[in-house]
Structures are given as structure tokens and as C-alpha cells.
mmCIF file of C-alpha atoms in Angstrom:
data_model
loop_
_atom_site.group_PDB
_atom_site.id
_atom_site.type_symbol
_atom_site.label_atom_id
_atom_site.label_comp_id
_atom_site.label_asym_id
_atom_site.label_seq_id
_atom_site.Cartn_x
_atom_site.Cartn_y
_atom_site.Cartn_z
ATOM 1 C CA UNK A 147 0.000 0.000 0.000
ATOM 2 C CA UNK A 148 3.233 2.269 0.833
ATOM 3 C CA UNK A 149 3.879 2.613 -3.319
ATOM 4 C CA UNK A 150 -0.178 3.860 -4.004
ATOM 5 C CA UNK A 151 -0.057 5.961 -1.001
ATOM 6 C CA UNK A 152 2.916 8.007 -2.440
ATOM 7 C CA UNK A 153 1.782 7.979 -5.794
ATOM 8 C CA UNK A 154 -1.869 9.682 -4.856
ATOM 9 C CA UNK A 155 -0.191 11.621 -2.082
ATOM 10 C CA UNK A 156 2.165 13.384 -5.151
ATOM 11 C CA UNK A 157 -0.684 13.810 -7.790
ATOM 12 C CA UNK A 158 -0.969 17.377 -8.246
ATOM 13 C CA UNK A 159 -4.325 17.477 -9.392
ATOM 14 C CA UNK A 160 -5.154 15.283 -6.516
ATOM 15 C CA UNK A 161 -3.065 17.842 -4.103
ATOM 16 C CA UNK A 162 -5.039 21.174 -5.706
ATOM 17 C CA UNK A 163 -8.589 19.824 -5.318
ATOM 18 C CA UNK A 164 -8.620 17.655 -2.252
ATOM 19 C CA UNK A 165 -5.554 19.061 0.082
ATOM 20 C CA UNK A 166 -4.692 15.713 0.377
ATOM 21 C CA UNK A 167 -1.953 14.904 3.626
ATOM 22 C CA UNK A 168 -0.547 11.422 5.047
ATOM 23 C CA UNK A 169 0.206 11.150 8.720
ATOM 24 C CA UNK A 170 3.080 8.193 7.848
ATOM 25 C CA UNK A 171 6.478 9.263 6.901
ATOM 26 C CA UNK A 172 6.112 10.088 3.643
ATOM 27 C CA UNK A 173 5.164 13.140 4.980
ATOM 28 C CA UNK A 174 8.327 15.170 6.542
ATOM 29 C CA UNK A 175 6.062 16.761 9.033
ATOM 30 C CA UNK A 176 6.053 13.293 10.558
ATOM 31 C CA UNK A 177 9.449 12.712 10.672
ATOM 32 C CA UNK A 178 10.473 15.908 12.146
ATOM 33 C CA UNK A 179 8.017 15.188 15.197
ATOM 34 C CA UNK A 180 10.149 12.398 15.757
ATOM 35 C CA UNK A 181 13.830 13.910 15.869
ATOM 36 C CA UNK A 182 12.959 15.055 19.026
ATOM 37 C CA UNK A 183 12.701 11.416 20.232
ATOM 38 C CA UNK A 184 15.921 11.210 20.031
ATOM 39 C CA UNK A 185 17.114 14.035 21.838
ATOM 40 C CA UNK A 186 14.801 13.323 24.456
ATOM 41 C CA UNK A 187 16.359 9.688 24.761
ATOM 42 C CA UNK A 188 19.326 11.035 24.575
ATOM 43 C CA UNK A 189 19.065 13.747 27.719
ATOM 44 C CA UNK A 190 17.542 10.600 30.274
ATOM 45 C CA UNK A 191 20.888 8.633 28.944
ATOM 46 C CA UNK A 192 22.969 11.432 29.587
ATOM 47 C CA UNK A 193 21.315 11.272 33.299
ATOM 48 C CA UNK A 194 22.361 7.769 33.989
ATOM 49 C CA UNK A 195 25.789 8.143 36.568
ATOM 50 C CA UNK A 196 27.972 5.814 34.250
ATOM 51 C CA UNK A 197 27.323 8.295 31.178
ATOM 52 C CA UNK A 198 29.850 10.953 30.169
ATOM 53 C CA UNK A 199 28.612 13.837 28.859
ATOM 54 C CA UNK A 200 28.675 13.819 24.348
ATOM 55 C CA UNK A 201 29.426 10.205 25.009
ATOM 56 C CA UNK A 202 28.111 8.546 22.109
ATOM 57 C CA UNK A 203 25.116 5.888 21.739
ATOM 58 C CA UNK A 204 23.558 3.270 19.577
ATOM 59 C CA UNK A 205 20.203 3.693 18.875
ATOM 60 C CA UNK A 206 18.407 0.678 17.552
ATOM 61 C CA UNK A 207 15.169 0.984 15.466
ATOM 62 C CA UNK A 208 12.597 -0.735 14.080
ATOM 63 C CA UNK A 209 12.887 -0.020 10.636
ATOM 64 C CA UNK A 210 10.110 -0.535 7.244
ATOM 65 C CA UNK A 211 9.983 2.634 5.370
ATOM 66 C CA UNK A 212 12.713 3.990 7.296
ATOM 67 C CA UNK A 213 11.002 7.588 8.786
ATOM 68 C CA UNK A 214 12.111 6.528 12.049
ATOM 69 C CA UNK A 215 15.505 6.137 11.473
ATOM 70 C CA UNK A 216 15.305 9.252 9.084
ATOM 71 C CA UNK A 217 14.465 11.306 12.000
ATOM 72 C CA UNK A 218 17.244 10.120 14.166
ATOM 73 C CA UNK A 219 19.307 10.690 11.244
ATOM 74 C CA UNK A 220 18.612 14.393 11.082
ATOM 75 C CA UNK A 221 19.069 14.504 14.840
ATOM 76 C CA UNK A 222 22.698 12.899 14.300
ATOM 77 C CA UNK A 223 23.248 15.411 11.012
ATOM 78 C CA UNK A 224 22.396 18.511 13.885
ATOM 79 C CA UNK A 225 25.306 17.433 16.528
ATOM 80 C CA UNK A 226 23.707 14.890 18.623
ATOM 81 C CA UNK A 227 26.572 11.977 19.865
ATOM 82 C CA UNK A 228 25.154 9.046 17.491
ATOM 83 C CA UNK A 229 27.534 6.137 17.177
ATOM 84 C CA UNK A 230 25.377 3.658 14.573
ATOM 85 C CA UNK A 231 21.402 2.852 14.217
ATOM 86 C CA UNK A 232 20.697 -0.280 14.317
ATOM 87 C CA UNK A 233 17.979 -0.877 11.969
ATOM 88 C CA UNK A 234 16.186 -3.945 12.501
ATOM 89 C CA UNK A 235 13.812 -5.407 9.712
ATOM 90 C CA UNK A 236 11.690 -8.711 9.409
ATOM 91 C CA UNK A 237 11.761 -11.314 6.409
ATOM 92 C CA UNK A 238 11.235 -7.896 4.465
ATOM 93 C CA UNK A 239 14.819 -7.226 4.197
ATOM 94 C CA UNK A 240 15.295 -4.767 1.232
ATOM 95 C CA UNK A 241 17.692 -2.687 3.595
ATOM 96 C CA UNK A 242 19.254 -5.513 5.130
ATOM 97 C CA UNK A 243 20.597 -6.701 1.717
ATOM 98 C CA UNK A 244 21.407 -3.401 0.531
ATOM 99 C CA UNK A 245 23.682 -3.227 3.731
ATOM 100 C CA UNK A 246 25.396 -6.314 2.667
ATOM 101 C CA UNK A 247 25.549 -6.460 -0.804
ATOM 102 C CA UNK A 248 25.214 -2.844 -1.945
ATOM 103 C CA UNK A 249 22.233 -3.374 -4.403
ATOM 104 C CA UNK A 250 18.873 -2.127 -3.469
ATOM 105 C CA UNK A 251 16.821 -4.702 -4.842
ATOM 106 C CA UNK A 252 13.062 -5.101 -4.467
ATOM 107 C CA UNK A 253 11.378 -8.449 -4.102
ATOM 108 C CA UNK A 254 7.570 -10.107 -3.138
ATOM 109 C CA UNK A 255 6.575 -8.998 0.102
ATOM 110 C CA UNK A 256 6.255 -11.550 2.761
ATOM 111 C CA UNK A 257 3.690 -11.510 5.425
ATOM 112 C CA UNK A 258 5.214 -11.478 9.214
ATOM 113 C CA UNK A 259 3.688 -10.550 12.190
ATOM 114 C CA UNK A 260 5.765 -7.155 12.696
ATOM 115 C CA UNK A 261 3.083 -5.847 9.598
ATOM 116 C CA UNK A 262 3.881 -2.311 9.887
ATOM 117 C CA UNK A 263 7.104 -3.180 8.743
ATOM 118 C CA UNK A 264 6.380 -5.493 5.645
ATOM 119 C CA UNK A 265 7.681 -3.023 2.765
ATOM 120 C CA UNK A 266 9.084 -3.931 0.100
ATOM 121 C CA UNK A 267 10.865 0.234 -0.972
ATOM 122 C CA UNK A 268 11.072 2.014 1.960
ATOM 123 C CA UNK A 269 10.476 5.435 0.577
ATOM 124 C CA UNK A 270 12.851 7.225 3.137
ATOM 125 C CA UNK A 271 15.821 5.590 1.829
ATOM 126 C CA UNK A 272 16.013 8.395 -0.599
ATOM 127 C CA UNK A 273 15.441 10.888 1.454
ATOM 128 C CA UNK A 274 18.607 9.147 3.513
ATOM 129 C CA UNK A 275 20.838 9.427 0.592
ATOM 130 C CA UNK A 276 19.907 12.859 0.442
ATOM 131 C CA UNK A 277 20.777 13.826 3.930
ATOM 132 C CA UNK A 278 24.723 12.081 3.247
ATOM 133 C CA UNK A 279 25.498 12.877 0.193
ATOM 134 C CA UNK A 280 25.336 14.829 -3.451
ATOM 135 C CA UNK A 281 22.098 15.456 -3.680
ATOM 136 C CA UNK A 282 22.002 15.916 -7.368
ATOM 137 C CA UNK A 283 23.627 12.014 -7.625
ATOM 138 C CA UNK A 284 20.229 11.112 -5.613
ATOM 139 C CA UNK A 285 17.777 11.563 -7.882
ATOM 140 C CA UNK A 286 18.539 9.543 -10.893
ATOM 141 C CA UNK A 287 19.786 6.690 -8.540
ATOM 142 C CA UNK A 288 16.189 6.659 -7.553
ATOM 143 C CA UNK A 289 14.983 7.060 -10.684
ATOM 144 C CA UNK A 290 16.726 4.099 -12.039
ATOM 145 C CA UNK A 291 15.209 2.212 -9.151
ATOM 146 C CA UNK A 292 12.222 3.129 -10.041
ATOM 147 C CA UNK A 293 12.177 2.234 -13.621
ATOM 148 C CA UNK A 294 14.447 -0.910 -12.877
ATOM 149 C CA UNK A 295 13.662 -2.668 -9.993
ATOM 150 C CA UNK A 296 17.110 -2.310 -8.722
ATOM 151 C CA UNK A 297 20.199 -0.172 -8.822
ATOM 152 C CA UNK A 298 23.700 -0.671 -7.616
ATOM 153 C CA UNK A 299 24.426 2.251 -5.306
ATOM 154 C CA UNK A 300 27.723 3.425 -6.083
ATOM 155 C CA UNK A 301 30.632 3.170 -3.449
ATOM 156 C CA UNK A 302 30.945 6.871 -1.855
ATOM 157 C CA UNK A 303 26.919 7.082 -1.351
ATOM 158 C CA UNK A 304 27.382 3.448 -0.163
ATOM 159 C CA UNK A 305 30.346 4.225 2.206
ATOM 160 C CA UNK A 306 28.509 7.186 3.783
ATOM 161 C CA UNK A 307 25.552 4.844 4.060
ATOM 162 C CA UNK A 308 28.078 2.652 6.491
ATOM 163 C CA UNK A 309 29.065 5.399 8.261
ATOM 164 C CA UNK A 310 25.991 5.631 9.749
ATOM 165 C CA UNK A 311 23.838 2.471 9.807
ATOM 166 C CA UNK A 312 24.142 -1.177 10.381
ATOM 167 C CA UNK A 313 21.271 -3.971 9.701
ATOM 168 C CA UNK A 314 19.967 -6.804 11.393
ATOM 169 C CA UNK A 315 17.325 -9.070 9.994
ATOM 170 C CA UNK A 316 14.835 -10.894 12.491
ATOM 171 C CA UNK A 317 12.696 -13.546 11.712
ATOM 172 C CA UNK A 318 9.124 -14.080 13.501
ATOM 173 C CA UNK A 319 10.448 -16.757 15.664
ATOM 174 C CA UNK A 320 12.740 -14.586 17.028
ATOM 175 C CA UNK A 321 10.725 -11.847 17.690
ATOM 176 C CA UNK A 322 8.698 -13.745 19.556
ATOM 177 C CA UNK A 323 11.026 -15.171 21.529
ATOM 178 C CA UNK A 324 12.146 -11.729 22.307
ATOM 179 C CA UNK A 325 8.656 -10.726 23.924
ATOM 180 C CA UNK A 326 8.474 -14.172 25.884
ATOM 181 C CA UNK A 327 12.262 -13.137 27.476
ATOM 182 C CA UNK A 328 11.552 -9.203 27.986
ATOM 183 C CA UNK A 329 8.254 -10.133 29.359
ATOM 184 C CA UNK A 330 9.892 -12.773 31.477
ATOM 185 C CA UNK A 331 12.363 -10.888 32.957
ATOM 186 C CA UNK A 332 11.806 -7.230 32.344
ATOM 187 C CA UNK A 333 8.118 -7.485 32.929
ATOM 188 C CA UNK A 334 7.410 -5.102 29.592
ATOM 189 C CA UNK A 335 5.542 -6.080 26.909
ATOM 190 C CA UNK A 336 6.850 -5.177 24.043
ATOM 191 C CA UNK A 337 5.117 -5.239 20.327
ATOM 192 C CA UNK A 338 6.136 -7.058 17.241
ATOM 193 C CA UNK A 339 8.263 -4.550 16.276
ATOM 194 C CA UNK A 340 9.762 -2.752 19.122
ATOM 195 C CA UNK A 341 10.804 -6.852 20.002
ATOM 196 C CA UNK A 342 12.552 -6.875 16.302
ATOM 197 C CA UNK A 343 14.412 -3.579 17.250
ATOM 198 C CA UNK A 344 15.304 -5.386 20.464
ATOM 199 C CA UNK A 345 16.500 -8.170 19.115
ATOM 200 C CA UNK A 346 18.487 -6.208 16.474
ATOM 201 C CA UNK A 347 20.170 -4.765 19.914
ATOM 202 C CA UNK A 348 20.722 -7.453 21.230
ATOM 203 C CA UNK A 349 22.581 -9.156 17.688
ATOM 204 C CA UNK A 350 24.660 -6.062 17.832
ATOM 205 C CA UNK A 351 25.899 -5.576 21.343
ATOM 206 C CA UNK A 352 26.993 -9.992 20.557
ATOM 207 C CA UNK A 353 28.676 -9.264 17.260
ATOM 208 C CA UNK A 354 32.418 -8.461 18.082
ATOM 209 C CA UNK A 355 32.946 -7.886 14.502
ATOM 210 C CA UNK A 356 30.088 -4.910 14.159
ATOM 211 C CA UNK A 357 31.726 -3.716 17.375
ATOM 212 C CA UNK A 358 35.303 -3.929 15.800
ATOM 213 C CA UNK A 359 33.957 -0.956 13.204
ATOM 214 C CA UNK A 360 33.140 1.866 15.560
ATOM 215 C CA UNK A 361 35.296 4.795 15.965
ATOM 216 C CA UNK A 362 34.585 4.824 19.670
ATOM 217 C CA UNK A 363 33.923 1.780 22.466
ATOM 218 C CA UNK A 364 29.756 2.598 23.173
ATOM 219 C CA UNK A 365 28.217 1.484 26.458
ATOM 220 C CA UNK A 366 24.905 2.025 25.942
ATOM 221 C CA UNK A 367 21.962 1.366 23.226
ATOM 222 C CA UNK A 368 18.495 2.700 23.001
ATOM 223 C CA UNK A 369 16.233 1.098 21.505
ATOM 224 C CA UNK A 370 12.833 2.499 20.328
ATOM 225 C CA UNK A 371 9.703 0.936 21.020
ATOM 226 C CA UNK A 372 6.935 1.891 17.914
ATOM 227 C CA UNK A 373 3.505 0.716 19.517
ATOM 228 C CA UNK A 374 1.080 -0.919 22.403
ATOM 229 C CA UNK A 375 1.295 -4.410 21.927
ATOM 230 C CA UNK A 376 -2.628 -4.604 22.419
ATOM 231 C CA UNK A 377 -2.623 -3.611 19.016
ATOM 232 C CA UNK A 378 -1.136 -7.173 18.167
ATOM 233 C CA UNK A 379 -3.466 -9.702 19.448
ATOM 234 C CA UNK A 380 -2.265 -12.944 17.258
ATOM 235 C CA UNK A 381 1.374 -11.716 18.112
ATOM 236 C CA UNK A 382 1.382 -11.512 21.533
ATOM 237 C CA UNK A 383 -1.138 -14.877 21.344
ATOM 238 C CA UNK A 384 1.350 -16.671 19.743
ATOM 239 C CA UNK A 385 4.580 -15.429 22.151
ATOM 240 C CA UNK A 386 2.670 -15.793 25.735
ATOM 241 C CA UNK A 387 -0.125 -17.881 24.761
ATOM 242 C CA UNK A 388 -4.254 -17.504 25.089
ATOM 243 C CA UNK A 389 -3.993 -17.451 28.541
ATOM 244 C CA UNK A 390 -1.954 -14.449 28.890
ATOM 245 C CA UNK A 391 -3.778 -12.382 26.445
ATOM 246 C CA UNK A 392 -7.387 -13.160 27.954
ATOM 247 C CA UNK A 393 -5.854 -12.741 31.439
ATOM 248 C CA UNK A 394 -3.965 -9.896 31.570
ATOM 249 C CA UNK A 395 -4.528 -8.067 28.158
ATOM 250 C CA UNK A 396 -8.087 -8.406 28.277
ATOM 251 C CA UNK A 397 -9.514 -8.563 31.817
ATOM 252 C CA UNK A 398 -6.334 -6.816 33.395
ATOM 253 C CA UNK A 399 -6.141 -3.071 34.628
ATOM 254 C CA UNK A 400 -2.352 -1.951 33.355
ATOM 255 C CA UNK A 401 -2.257 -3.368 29.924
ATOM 256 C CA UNK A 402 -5.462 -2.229 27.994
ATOM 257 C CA UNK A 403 -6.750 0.837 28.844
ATOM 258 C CA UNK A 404 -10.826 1.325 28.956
ATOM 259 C CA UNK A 405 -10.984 3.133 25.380
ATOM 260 C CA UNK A 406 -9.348 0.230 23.869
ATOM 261 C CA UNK A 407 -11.591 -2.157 25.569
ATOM 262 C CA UNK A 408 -14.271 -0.293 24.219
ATOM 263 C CA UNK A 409 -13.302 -0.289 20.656
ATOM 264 C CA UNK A 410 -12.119 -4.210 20.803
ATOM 265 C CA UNK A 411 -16.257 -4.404 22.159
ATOM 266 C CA UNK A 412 -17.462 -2.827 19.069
ATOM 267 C CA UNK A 413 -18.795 -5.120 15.535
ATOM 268 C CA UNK A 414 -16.505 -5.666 13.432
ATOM 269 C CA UNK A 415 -17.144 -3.622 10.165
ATOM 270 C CA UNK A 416 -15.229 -5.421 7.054
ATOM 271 C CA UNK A 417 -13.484 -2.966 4.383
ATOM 272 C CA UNK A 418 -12.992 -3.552 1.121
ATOM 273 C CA UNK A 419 -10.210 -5.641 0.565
ATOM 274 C CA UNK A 420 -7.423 -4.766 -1.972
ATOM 275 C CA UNK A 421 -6.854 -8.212 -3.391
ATOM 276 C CA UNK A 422 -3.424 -8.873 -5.145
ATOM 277 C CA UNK A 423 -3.339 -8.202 -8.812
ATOM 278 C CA UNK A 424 -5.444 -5.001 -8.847
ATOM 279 C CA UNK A 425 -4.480 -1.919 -9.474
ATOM 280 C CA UNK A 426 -4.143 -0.242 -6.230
ATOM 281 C CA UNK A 427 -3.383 3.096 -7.008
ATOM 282 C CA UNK A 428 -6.356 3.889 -8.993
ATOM 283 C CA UNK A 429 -8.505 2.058 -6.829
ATOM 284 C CA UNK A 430 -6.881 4.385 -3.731
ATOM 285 C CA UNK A 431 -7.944 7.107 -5.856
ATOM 286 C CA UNK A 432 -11.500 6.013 -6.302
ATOM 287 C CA UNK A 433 -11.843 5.695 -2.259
ATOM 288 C CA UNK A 434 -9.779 9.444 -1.800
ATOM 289 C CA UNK A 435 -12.471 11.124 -4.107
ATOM 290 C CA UNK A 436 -15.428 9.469 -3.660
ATOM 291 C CA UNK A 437 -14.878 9.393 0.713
ATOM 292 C CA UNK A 438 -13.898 13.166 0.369
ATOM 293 C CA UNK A 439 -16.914 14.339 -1.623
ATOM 294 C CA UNK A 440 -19.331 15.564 1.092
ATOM 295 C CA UNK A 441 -20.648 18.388 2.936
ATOM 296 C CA UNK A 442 -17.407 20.986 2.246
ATOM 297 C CA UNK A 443 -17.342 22.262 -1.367
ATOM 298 C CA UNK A 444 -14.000 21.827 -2.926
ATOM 299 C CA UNK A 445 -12.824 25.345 -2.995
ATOM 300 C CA UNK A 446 -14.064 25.757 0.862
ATOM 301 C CA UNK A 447 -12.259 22.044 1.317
ATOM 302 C CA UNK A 448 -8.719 22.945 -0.175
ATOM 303 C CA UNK A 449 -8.795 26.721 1.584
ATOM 304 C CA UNK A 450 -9.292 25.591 5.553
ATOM 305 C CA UNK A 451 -6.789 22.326 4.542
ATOM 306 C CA UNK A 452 -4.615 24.284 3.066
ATOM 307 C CA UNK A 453 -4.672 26.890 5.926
ATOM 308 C CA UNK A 454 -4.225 24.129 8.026
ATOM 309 C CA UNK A 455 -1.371 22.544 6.309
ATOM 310 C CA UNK A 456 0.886 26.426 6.444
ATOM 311 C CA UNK A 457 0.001 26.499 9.952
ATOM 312 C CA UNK A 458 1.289 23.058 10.807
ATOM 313 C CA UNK A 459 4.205 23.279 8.839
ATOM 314 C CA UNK A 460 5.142 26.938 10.742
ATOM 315 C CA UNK A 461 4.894 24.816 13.857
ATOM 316 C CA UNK A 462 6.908 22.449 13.148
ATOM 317 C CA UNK A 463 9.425 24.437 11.123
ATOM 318 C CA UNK A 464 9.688 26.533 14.564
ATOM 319 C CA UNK A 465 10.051 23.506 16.771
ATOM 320 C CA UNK A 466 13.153 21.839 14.854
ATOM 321 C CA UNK A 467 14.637 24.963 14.626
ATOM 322 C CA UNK A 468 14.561 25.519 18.190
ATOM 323 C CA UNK A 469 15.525 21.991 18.805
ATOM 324 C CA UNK A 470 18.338 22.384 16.182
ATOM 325 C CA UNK A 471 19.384 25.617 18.612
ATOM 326 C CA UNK A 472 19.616 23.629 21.929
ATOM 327 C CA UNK A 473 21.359 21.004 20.161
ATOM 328 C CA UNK A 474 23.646 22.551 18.486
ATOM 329 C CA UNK A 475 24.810 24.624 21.976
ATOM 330 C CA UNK A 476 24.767 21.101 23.767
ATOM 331 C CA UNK A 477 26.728 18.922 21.497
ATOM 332 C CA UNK A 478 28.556 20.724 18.299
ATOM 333 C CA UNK A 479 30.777 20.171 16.870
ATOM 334 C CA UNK A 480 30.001 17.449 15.567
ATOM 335 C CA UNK A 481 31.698 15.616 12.177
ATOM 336 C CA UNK A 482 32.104 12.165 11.141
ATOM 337 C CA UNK A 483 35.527 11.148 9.838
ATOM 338 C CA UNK A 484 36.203 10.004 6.559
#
């Protein structure tokens, strides 16, 4: 759905009549919310005892479409001390490969149980290359891609790639062994995919030969959770068991609070389904214009959205550059070596 969702999200016409937004990381709004994560994480790191101050950390992320790891990116691009991000993926492993083999390759998707990161081109890539290198080389790399399938990305873009990230792939089995030992022994419940990011963490902090690569020794790794896990019932059924689930998801009073309970009460309404072999864009497009046409004219519509959108925008715009401010005066300067 990621590939429709950018495609009607970047039709003009679409754009001019309906004010059309996305609240995923194809829009940037999104992922500059989140580079304040990062900084936040990093200040309650910096006030653990055995942390020295612009000691550098790991942070290890869940990572589909890659807007997370975007935003930390930016964060890392503005001074803060980031030593690698760990991206973990599932059997979805477009940037796992690309990591190994330096050809970003697409392929079928594969259904997991960490859905929300089942992609097969995470869109943010690009926006990745952007932030490290030539921009101008970007574009027809991605364009290539694109029209191809696959491109080989060429050694300097791939080297400041490496700089930055590293790549762990996770299969269901062991995400679900993660949530079984975290909730074991930690007594958190993590989702599907914050336990893939854990896991990633926990592959990295065991690999002496990742370890071997980084310009400083690091002590510490974040990792970021993404969601409840009560919105993962077969998940968390399948790590803990039906007994867990209907004992302490359901009928307990920490995990699930009362306005989830509610909506897990409510009938089930069905959707239509977007079956495999249809055109998904234009059937996207259908649901856009015919869902949008109601009480608002058009013109009415695209003025208040579009009022809407410059206000938002001017908030954000102000926030980062605040953040970029404090950050800057806390940590810079701030380069990675060649």
C-alpha cells in the first residue's frame, strides 16, 4: 500500500482539489516530530551516573519505510553523539541486503507478524541518501530504481551509508522469543516490532565484529519501542499464549486501557479488501475522491486544509529549529571522519 499511497499523495491534481496529507512518513512533518525522540532519549541517557557527557550511543530501530531512522538521522546530522542505528527489519529485508551487498533490490513482500514493517521500498531511503550525500547524484539513482527494480548504489553514497547504519534481519520466531524473554524478565511487553528492534540490539551488542567498526567503544543502546502491543493480538497470542492475552490483556487493569476495551467491544465492520493483482493506485484514488466528496465544497475544502497545512508546517518548522538551537549549543561540533 506504501507505493499507491505516495503515488496519490504526489498527484498534483489530486493535491489542488482535495488538500490531500498522510500522517506516515512520507510526509516530513512526521518525521520531524520524531527527531525530538531522540534528543529526548538522549538527555535521560545522559542522566544515567555511568554516562559521560557527548558520550556517544547506539540507537536501535525498528525499521520498514525507514522515517524513524530518518528522523534520528537528522538529529545525528544537527550534533547529537550518534555512534550507529541499528535498523532492525523482518523477512522484508530490502535494507538488510542493501547493507550487505550494496544493491537495493526489491522483491515479493512476505507476510510477518511485525506488519507495519512489511515493505518492500522504503520510501525514506532516498530521502537518507539525500541527507549524506550529493544530492544531485540522488535523484537519478532513484529514478533508475524506479524504472528498474534495482540499482547498484555506487561506493561513496554506499560508504557514507556505512558510516551511519548497520542492519539486522529478524525472523518471527525470534521476535517472539524476544517478547516471551523481555516479558519474562523485564516485565514489559513489548510489540512485534519494538521486540525486532530489540532483538536487532541485542545481535549487535553480541557481534564483536560490528563492534570492531566503531570509531569509539559505546556502552549504551536505546532502543525504540513503535507501539502498544494490544494492538497485536495474534502476536502476543502466539509469544505468551491464550492465557496471557485473555488474562492480563483483556480482563487486566495496566495493559489495555478502557478506550481500547471499548473499541475491541465494538462489531466488526469489514473494508474492502485490496486483493493482489489489482491496481491499487487507482482504486486508492476512487476511495480518496469518492470518501472526500461531502458536505465541504472543494474550494471551501482545499482553503481551511490548506490553511491548516501552512500552519502546521510553521509549527513544526519553529520547533526543529529551536531543537536544532539547543542542540547545536549542547553537542557541536560534531563531524564524522572520513
Amino acid at each position: 500500500m506504501d507505493f499507491p499511497i505516495k503515488t496519490i499523495t504526489s498527484d498534483a491534481k489530486i493535491q489542488s482539489e482535495y488538500a490531500l496529507t498522510s500522517v506516515n512518513s512520507i510526509n516530513i512533518g512526521r518525521i520531524l516530530a520524531q527527531t525530538v525522540h531522540y534528543i529526548y532519549l538522549y538527555l535521560k541517557v545522559l542522566s544515567l551516573e555511568s554516562v559521560k557527557s557527548r558520550e556517544e550511543v547506539v540507537f536501535s530501530v525498528p525499521t520498514g519505510a525507514m522515517g524513524n531512522v530518518t528522523a534520528g538521522l537528522v538529529a545525528g546530522l544537527m550534533g547529537l553523539p550518534v555512534s550507529k542505528f541499528v535498523c532492525g527489519v523482518n523477512a522484508n529485508d530490502i535494507l538488510h541486503r542493501t547493507m550487505l551487498t550494496g544493491e537495493f533490490r526489491k522483491k515479493d513482500m512476505e507476510r510477518t507478524l511485525s506488519e507495519a514493517i512489511n515493505i518492500q521500498v522504503p520510501y525514506n531511503f532516498e530521502r537518507v541518501l539525500y541527507l549524506l550525500n550529493d544530492q544531485k547524484s540522488v535523484k537519478p539513482l532513484m529514478e533508475a530504481m524506479e524504472a528498474k527494480g534495482s540499482v547498484q548504489i555506487p561506493e561513496k553514497i554506499f560508504s557514507n551509508l556505512k558510516k551511519w547504519i548497520v542492519t539486522s534481519r529478524v525472523e518471527d520466531v525470534e521476535m517472539l522469543n524476544t517478547i516471551k524473554t523481555i516479558q519474562k524478565h523485564q516485565k514489559y511487553l513489548p510489540d512485534p516490532h519494538s521486540a525486532v528492534g530489540i532483538a536487532a540490539a541485542i545481535k549487535f551488542a553480541n557481534d564483536e565484529a560490528l563492534q570492531q567498526h566503531l570509531q569509539t567503544p559505546v556502552s549504551k543502546i536505546v532502543c525504540l519501542a513503535t507501539a502498544h502491543p494490544c494492538k497485536f493480538e495474534r502476536a502476543i497470542r502466539k509469544a505468551l499464549g491464550d492465557h496471557f492475552w485473555d488474562q492480563n490483556v483483556l480482563n487486566g487493569v495496566d495493559m489495555m486501557g478502557g478506550s481500547a476495551k471499548l473499541l475491541l467491544s465494538l462489531p466488526e465492520v469489514n473494508r474492502p479488501v485490496f486483493a493482489k493483482g489489482q491496481n491499487w493506485t487507482e482504486r486508492l484514488r476512487s476511495v480518496v475522491v469518492f470518501d472526500s466528496d461531502g458536505a465541504l465544497s472543494t474550494s471551501t475544502r482545499s482553503r481551511s486544509c490548506s490553511k491548516l497545512h501552512k500552519t502546521t508546517l510553521g509549527i513544526f518548522a519553529l520547533g526543529l529549529g529551536l531543537t536544532g538551537v539547543v542542540v547545536g549549543y549542547l553537542f557541536w561540533p560534531r563531524s564524522r571522519s572520513e
